[in-house]
Amino acid sequence: MKVTIVGAGNVGATCADVISYRGIASEVVLLDIKEGFAEGKALDIMQCATNTGFNTKVSGVTNDYSKTAGSDVVVITSGIPRKPGMTREELIGINAGIVKTVAENVLKHSPDTIIVVVSNPMDTMTYLALKATGLPKNRIIGMGGALDSSRFRTYLSLALDKPANDISAMVIGGHGDTTMIPLTRLASYNGIPVTEFLSEEALQKVAADTMVGGATLTGLLGTSAWYAPGASVAYLVDSILNDQKKMIACSVFVEGEYGQNDICIGVPCIIGKNGVEEILDIKLNDQEKALFAKSADAVRGMNDALKSILV
């Protein structure tokens, strides 16, 4: 099975590294526009093989989409990352043209591929990729919810002083600092609601920390994070390639689900070999419904900036 990752920066290279190390795919192609950059990252990863025991073939190419032919999954990470003080929304004008061009190019050589969008603002870029390519909605997936949910579980584990892997929790809504919705009511520790262990005040702090999780790291690092985003993409790709049918919060095109239409937004999905195989209907309470509607309005507002690009 073959995966192409467009954009060999920190997130793309980490994704390639995790996919290779875990043996998720038999072949990974890194593509970048910077001469020699993807080739160097690929060679560096390949030189880990004898020490870490993987057999995945990793190669890098400079802007040669013919080398991506026959990809089962294409991951789009290309675009500029956030800088301190910059919101995901401010990236629209810069990254939209990049994502549209990349999506069109990969489909020339891999017409049956499933596209995973990472570039920010992720919900808007996912919507752009869907509209620009005309692909069926199950084959365009934004990965934001997988990352946000991972951060949510991490903050819950710190508050509980319990292993993150024993915690089940999900973030839905837009992949933005003010639009994501950590579902504290439904979070659990080994099947027991976390509300049994944490006060409402503690849960609200966890939710607030989750929502600014990306901005917190940008402030500390001076650029966007990459370890958790790269691993989150690999987790999603694994469920596709190996038909694992995992329930993962992803940004996907909705047509009436959760009362919304004509946007891509984070909702719980079953992810398998066909991409998005099902959107699950979680029964939200009135407060959660109101937050989701507000989040959808914000995402829809950002999509308005795409009108000139999609003409």
GROMACS .gro file of C-alpha atoms in nm:
model
  311
    1MET     CA    1   0.000   0.000   0.000
    2LYS     CA    2   0.129   0.341  -0.098
    3VAL     CA    3   0.097   0.676   0.078
    4THR     CA    4   0.204   1.012  -0.061
    5ILE     CA    5   0.267   1.304   0.172
    6VAL     CA    6   0.275   1.643   0.001
    7GLY     CA    7   0.482   1.881   0.209
    8ALA     CA    8   0.800   1.749   0.371
    9GLY     CA    9   0.807   1.997   0.656
   10ASN     CA   10   0.788   1.904   1.021
   11VAL     CA   11   0.435   1.758   1.013
   12GLY     CA   12   0.478   1.576   0.682
   13ALA     CA   13   0.813   1.426   0.776
   14THR     CA   14   0.687   1.318   1.119
   15CYS     CA   15   0.387   1.155   0.954
   16ALA     CA   16   0.618   0.968   0.715
   17ASP     CA   17   0.839   0.862   1.004
   18VAL     CA   18   0.548   0.725   1.209
   19ILE     CA   19   0.392   0.545   0.911
   20SER     CA   20   0.728   0.385   0.830
   21TYR     CA   21   0.820   0.294   1.187
   22ARG     CA   22   0.482   0.131   1.249
   23GLY     CA   23   0.474  -0.044   0.910
   24ILE     CA   24   0.140   0.110   0.818
   25ALA     CA   25   0.225   0.127   0.445
   26SER     CA   26   0.471  -0.056   0.223
   27GLU     CA   27   0.573   0.265   0.045
   28VAL     CA   28   0.579   0.633   0.139
   29VAL     CA   29   0.656   0.916  -0.103
   30LEU     CA   30   0.743   1.259   0.031
   31LEU     CA   31   0.696   1.546  -0.214
   32ASP     CA   32   0.802   1.907  -0.169
   33ILE     CA   33   0.865   2.209  -0.391
   34LYS     CA   34   1.199   2.288  -0.225
   35GLU     CA   35   1.482   2.128  -0.420
   36GLY     CA   36   1.630   1.828  -0.241
   37PHE     CA   37   1.427   1.881   0.077
   38ALA     CA   38   1.196   1.580   0.050
   39GLU     CA   39   1.482   1.365  -0.079
   40GLY     CA   40   1.687   1.452   0.228
   41LYS     CA   41   1.406   1.384   0.474
   42ALA     CA   42   1.329   1.051   0.306
   43LEU     CA   43   1.693   0.941   0.313
   44ASP     CA   44   1.722   1.037   0.679
   45ILE     CA   45   1.413   0.827   0.764
   46MET     CA   46   1.538   0.532   0.559
   47GLN     CA   47   1.863   0.534   0.753
   48CYS     CA   48   1.662   0.451   1.066
   49ALA     CA   49   1.540   0.121   0.920
   50THR     CA   50   1.819  -0.105   1.045
   51ASN     CA   51   1.799   0.039   1.396
   52THR     CA   52   1.423   0.045   1.432
   53GLY     CA   53   1.338  -0.261   1.224
   54PHE     CA   54   1.098  -0.130   0.961
   55ASN     CA   55   1.082  -0.231   0.595
   56THR     CA   56   0.877   0.052   0.447
   57LYS     CA   57   1.029   0.208   0.134
   58VAL     CA   58   1.055   0.585   0.175
   59SER     CA   59   1.147   0.815  -0.114
   60GLY     CA   60   1.147   1.187  -0.173
   61VAL     CA   61   1.083   1.392  -0.486
   62THR     CA   62   1.092   1.758  -0.581
   63ASN     CA   63   0.760   1.860  -0.732
   64ASP     CA   64   0.735   1.548  -0.953
   65TYR     CA   65   0.381   1.420  -0.912
   66SER     CA   66   0.440   1.128  -1.150
   67LYS     CA   67   0.629   0.958  -0.865
   68THR     CA   68   0.311   0.962  -0.657
   69ALA     CA   69   0.115   0.749  -0.907
   70GLY     CA   70  -0.100   0.475  -0.761
   71SER     CA   71  -0.121   0.620  -0.411
   72ASP     CA   72  -0.394   0.472  -0.195
   73VAL     CA   73  -0.390   0.775   0.034
   74VAL     CA   74  -0.254   1.125  -0.025
   75VAL     CA   75  -0.187   1.351   0.273
   76ILE     CA   76  -0.175   1.726   0.207
   77THR     CA   77   0.030   1.915   0.464
   78SER     CA   78   0.164   2.183   0.229
   79GLY     CA   79   0.117   2.549   0.306
   80ILE     CA   80   0.272   2.788   0.552
   81PRO     CA   81   0.252   2.703   0.924
   82ARG     CA   82   0.118   2.935   1.189
   83LYS     CA   83   0.346   3.188   1.351
   84PRO     CA   84   0.298   3.323   1.706
   85GLY     CA   85  -0.013   3.539   1.724
   86MET     CA   86  -0.148   3.412   1.392
   87THR     CA   87  -0.483   3.234   1.380
   88ARG     CA   88  -0.559   2.940   1.151
   89GLU     CA   89  -0.816   3.161   0.978
   90GLU     CA   90  -0.549   3.410   0.868
   91LEU     CA   91  -0.391   3.138   0.656
   92ILE     CA   92  -0.686   3.107   0.416
   93GLY     CA   93  -0.565   3.336   0.139
   94ILE     CA   94  -0.216   3.188   0.133
   95ASN     CA   95  -0.291   2.820   0.166
   96ALA     CA   96  -0.608   2.790  -0.044
   97GLY     CA   97  -0.429   2.821  -0.378
   98ILE     CA   98  -0.164   2.573  -0.266
   99VAL     CA   99  -0.413   2.308  -0.154
  100LYS     CA  100  -0.625   2.339  -0.468
  101THR     CA  101  -0.323   2.295  -0.696
  102VAL     CA  102  -0.191   1.999  -0.498
  103ALA     CA  103  -0.527   1.819  -0.495
  104GLU     CA  104  -0.564   1.859  -0.872
  105ASN     CA  105  -0.210   1.737  -0.937
  106VAL     CA  106  -0.228   1.424  -0.722
  107LEU     CA  107  -0.554   1.316  -0.884
  108LYS     CA  108  -0.391   1.317  -1.228
  109HIS     CA  109  -0.176   1.025  -1.115
  110SER     CA  110  -0.390   0.867  -0.842
  111PRO     CA  111  -0.754   0.912  -0.948
  112ASP     CA  112  -0.887   0.662  -0.692
  113THR     CA  113  -0.697   0.797  -0.391
  114ILE     CA  114  -0.840   0.911  -0.059
  115ILE     CA  115  -0.720   1.261   0.035
  116VAL     CA  116  -0.641   1.357   0.394
  117VAL     CA  117  -0.616   1.733   0.447
  118VAL     CA  118  -0.391   1.873   0.720
  119SER     CA  119  -0.326   2.227   0.591
  120ASN     CA  120  -0.485   2.507   0.792
  121PRO     CA  121  -0.745   2.640   0.826
  122MET     CA  122  -0.823   2.271   0.803
  123ASP     CA  123  -1.204   2.270   0.777
  124THR     CA  124  -1.196   2.531   0.503
  125MET     CA  125  -0.914   2.359   0.316
  126THR     CA  126  -1.104   2.028   0.335
  127TYR     CA  127  -1.411   2.197   0.189
  128LEU     CA  128  -1.196   2.354  -0.083
  129ALA     CA  129  -1.042   2.018  -0.174
  130LEU     CA  130  -1.388   1.861  -0.199
  131LYS     CA  131  -1.537   2.136  -0.413
  132ALA     CA  132  -1.231   2.181  -0.635
  133THR     CA  133  -1.195   1.811  -0.716
  134GLY     CA  134  -1.558   1.698  -0.727
  135LEU     CA  135  -1.465   1.375  -0.548
  136PRO     CA  136  -1.725   1.178  -0.351
  137LYS     CA  137  -1.745   1.314   0.004
  138ASN     CA  138  -1.617   0.992   0.160
  139ARG     CA  139  -1.278   1.042  -0.008
  140ILE     CA  140  -1.192   1.386   0.137
  141ILE     CA  141  -1.110   1.387   0.508
  142GLY     CA  142  -0.980   1.662   0.734
  143MET     CA  143  -0.774   1.525   1.019
  144GLY     CA  144  -0.824   1.803   1.279
  145GLY     CA  145  -1.056   1.619   1.517
  146ALA     CA  146  -0.808   1.335   1.557
  147LEU     CA  147  -0.544   1.579   1.679
  148ASP     CA  148  -0.781   1.783   1.896
  149SER     CA  149  -0.915   1.466   2.060
  150SER     CA  150  -0.561   1.348   2.130
  151ARG     CA  151  -0.484   1.678   2.301
  152PHE     CA  152  -0.811   1.658   2.496
  153ARG     CA  153  -0.720   1.311   2.624
  154THR     CA  154  -0.373   1.435   2.718
  155TYR     CA  155  -0.508   1.722   2.927
  156LEU     CA  156  -0.761   1.487   3.089
  157SER     CA  157  -0.484   1.242   3.174
  158LEU     CA  158  -0.284   1.522   3.339
  159ALA     CA  159  -0.586   1.636   3.540
  160LEU     CA  160  -0.672   1.277   3.643
  161ASP     CA  161  -0.310   1.163   3.682
  162LYS     CA  162  -0.408   0.854   3.481
  163PRO     CA  163  -0.276   0.709   3.151
  164ALA     CA  164  -0.408   0.886   2.840
  165ASN     CA  165  -0.465   0.550   2.671
  166ASP     CA  166  -0.720   0.461   2.940
  167ILE     CA  167  -0.923   0.771   2.858
  168SER     CA  168  -1.192   0.797   2.592
  169ALA     CA  169  -1.275   1.150   2.482
  170MET     CA  170  -1.364   1.337   2.166
  171VAL     CA  171  -1.358   1.688   2.025
  172ILE     CA  172  -1.610   1.786   1.756
  173GLY     CA  173  -1.680   2.111   1.572
  174GLY     CA  174  -1.442   2.332   1.381
  175HIS     CA  175  -1.064   2.289   1.411
  176GLY     CA  176  -1.007   2.635   1.554
  177ASP     CA  177  -0.920   2.792   1.888
  178THR     CA  178  -1.275   2.918   1.938
  179THR     CA  179  -1.475   2.664   1.738
  180MET     CA  180  -1.377   2.322   1.872
  181ILE     CA  181  -1.603   2.151   2.124
  182PRO     CA  182  -1.441   1.914   2.378
  183LEU     CA  183  -1.723   1.683   2.487
  184THR     CA  184  -1.647   1.678   2.860
  185ARG     CA  185  -1.987   1.527   2.938
  186LEU     CA  186  -1.909   1.212   2.739
  187ALA     CA  187  -1.543   1.168   2.835
  188SER     CA  188  -1.463   0.857   3.040
  189TYR     CA  189  -1.181   0.683   3.224
  190ASN     CA  190  -1.201   0.307   3.162
  191GLY     CA  191  -1.575   0.339   3.108
  192ILE     CA  192  -1.640   0.562   3.410
  193PRO     CA  193  -1.746   0.921   3.333
  194VAL     CA  194  -1.468   1.164   3.417
  195THR     CA  195  -1.732   1.375   3.591
  196GLU     CA  196  -1.701   1.118   3.873
  197PHE     CA  197  -1.341   1.227   3.929
  198LEU     CA  198  -1.313   1.590   3.821
  199SER     CA  199  -1.507   1.898   3.926
  200GLU     CA  200  -1.689   2.113   3.675
  201GLU     CA  201  -1.424   2.380   3.725
  202ALA     CA  202  -1.145   2.130   3.650
  203LEU     CA  203  -1.326   2.005   3.340
  204GLN     CA  204  -1.374   2.357   3.210
  205LYS     CA  205  -1.002   2.419   3.249
  206VAL     CA  206  -0.926   2.099   3.057
  207ALA     CA  207  -1.163   2.210   2.780
  208ALA     CA  208  -1.009   2.558   2.766
  209ASP     CA  209  -0.655   2.417   2.755
  210THR     CA  210  -0.758   2.183   2.475
  211MET     CA  211  -0.905   2.462   2.266
  212VAL     CA  212  -0.582   2.663   2.275
  213GLY     CA  213  -0.362   2.354   2.262
  214GLY     CA  214  -0.222   2.439   1.921
  215ALA     CA  215  -0.174   2.809   2.001
  216THR     CA  216   0.002   2.718   2.327
  217LEU     CA  217   0.257   2.510   2.138
  218THR     CA  218   0.299   2.775   1.869
  219GLY     CA  219   0.382   3.025   2.140
  220LEU     CA  220   0.636   2.791   2.298
  221LEU     CA  221   0.795   2.664   1.978
  222GLY     CA  222   0.769   2.970   1.756
  223THR     CA  223   0.590   2.763   1.491
  224SER     CA  224   0.317   2.500   1.465
  225ALA     CA  225   0.357   2.171   1.651
  226TRP     CA  226   0.450   1.859   1.455
  227TYR     CA  227   0.489   1.544   1.666
  228ALA     CA  228   0.123   1.509   1.767
  229PRO     CA  229  -0.014   1.633   1.431
  230GLY     CA  230   0.210   1.389   1.239
  231ALA     CA  231   0.113   1.099   1.463
  232SER     CA  232  -0.257   1.191   1.436
  233VAL     CA  233  -0.239   1.179   1.056
  234ALA     CA  234  -0.065   0.839   1.070
  235TYR     CA  235  -0.337   0.712   1.305
  236LEU     CA  236  -0.604   0.816   1.055
  237VAL     CA  237  -0.414   0.670   0.757
  238ASP     CA  238  -0.374   0.342   0.947
  239SER     CA  239  -0.750   0.312   0.990
  240ILE     CA  240  -0.798   0.369   0.615
  241LEU     CA  241  -0.530   0.139   0.478
  242ASN     CA  242  -0.597  -0.144   0.721
  243ASP     CA  243  -0.976  -0.103   0.717
  244GLN     CA  244  -0.984  -0.074   1.095
  245LYS     CA  245  -1.322   0.098   1.114
  246LYS     CA  246  -1.206   0.317   1.401
  247MET     CA  247  -1.432   0.591   1.529
  248ILE     CA  248  -1.234   0.911   1.474
  249ALA     CA  249  -1.352   1.270   1.484
  250CYS     CA  250  -1.279   1.407   1.136
  251SER     CA  251  -1.374   1.711   0.932
  252VAL     CA  252  -1.609   1.580   0.664
  253PHE     CA  253  -1.883   1.713   0.439
  254VAL     CA  254  -2.221   1.714   0.612
  255GLU     CA  255  -2.560   1.700   0.444
  256GLY     CA  256  -2.808   1.740   0.726
  257GLU     CA  257  -2.608   1.566   0.997
  258TYR     CA  258  -2.615   1.762   1.323
  259GLY     CA  259  -2.847   2.010   1.155
  260GLN     CA  260  -2.583   2.142   0.915
  261ASN     CA  261  -2.534   2.146   0.539
  262ASP     CA  262  -2.268   2.235   0.283
  263ILE     CA  263  -1.968   2.261   0.514
  264CYS     CA  264  -1.687   2.036   0.630
  265ILE     CA  265  -1.674   2.017   1.010
  266GLY     CA  266  -1.555   1.778   1.278
  267VAL     CA  267  -1.797   1.497   1.358
  268PRO     CA  268  -1.750   1.137   1.478
  269CYS     CA  269  -1.687   0.908   1.180
  270ILE     CA  270  -1.615   0.543   1.111
  271ILE     CA  271  -1.297   0.539   0.903
  272GLY     CA  272  -1.213   0.238   0.685
  273LYS     CA  273  -1.090   0.136   0.342
  274ASN     CA  274  -1.350   0.355   0.171
  275GLY     CA  275  -1.256   0.659   0.374
  276VAL     CA  276  -1.554   0.797   0.562
  277GLU     CA  277  -1.782   0.496   0.591
  278GLU     CA  278  -2.034   0.641   0.835
  279ILE     CA  279  -2.107   0.959   1.027
  280LEU     CA  280  -2.224   0.867   1.376
  281ASP     CA  281  -2.514   1.050   1.537
  282ILE     CA  282  -2.415   1.133   1.894
  283LYS     CA  283  -2.704   1.267   2.096
  284LEU     CA  284  -2.593   1.613   2.199
  285ASN     CA  285  -2.763   1.807   2.474
  286ASP     CA  286  -2.906   2.154   2.415
  287GLN     CA  287  -2.587   2.333   2.519
  288GLU     CA  288  -2.371   2.117   2.294
  289LYS     CA  289  -2.612   2.166   2.003
  290ALA     CA  290  -2.590   2.543   2.047
  291LEU     CA  291  -2.210   2.531   2.055
  292PHE     CA  292  -2.201   2.314   1.743
  293ALA     CA  293  -2.435   2.551   1.555
  294LYS     CA  294  -2.213   2.845   1.655
  295SER     CA  295  -1.903   2.656   1.543
  296ALA     CA  296  -2.066   2.572   1.209
  297ASP     CA  297  -2.154   2.937   1.151
  298ALA     CA  298  -1.791   3.034   1.206
  299VAL     CA  299  -1.665   2.766   0.967
  300ARG     CA  300  -1.921   2.869   0.707
  301GLY     CA  301  -1.806   3.228   0.739
  302MET     CA  302  -1.447   3.129   0.663
  303ASN     CA  303  -1.563   2.931   0.360
  304ASP     CA  304  -1.702   3.251   0.212
  305ALA     CA  305  -1.343   3.359   0.146
  306LEU     CA  306  -1.312   3.074  -0.105
  307LYS     CA  307  -1.572   3.202  -0.352
  308SER     CA  308  -1.323   3.365  -0.587
  309ILE     CA  309  -1.097   3.059  -0.579
  310LEU     CA  310  -1.375   2.812  -0.658
  311VAL     CA  311  -1.515   3.010  -0.951
   0.00000   0.00000   0.00000
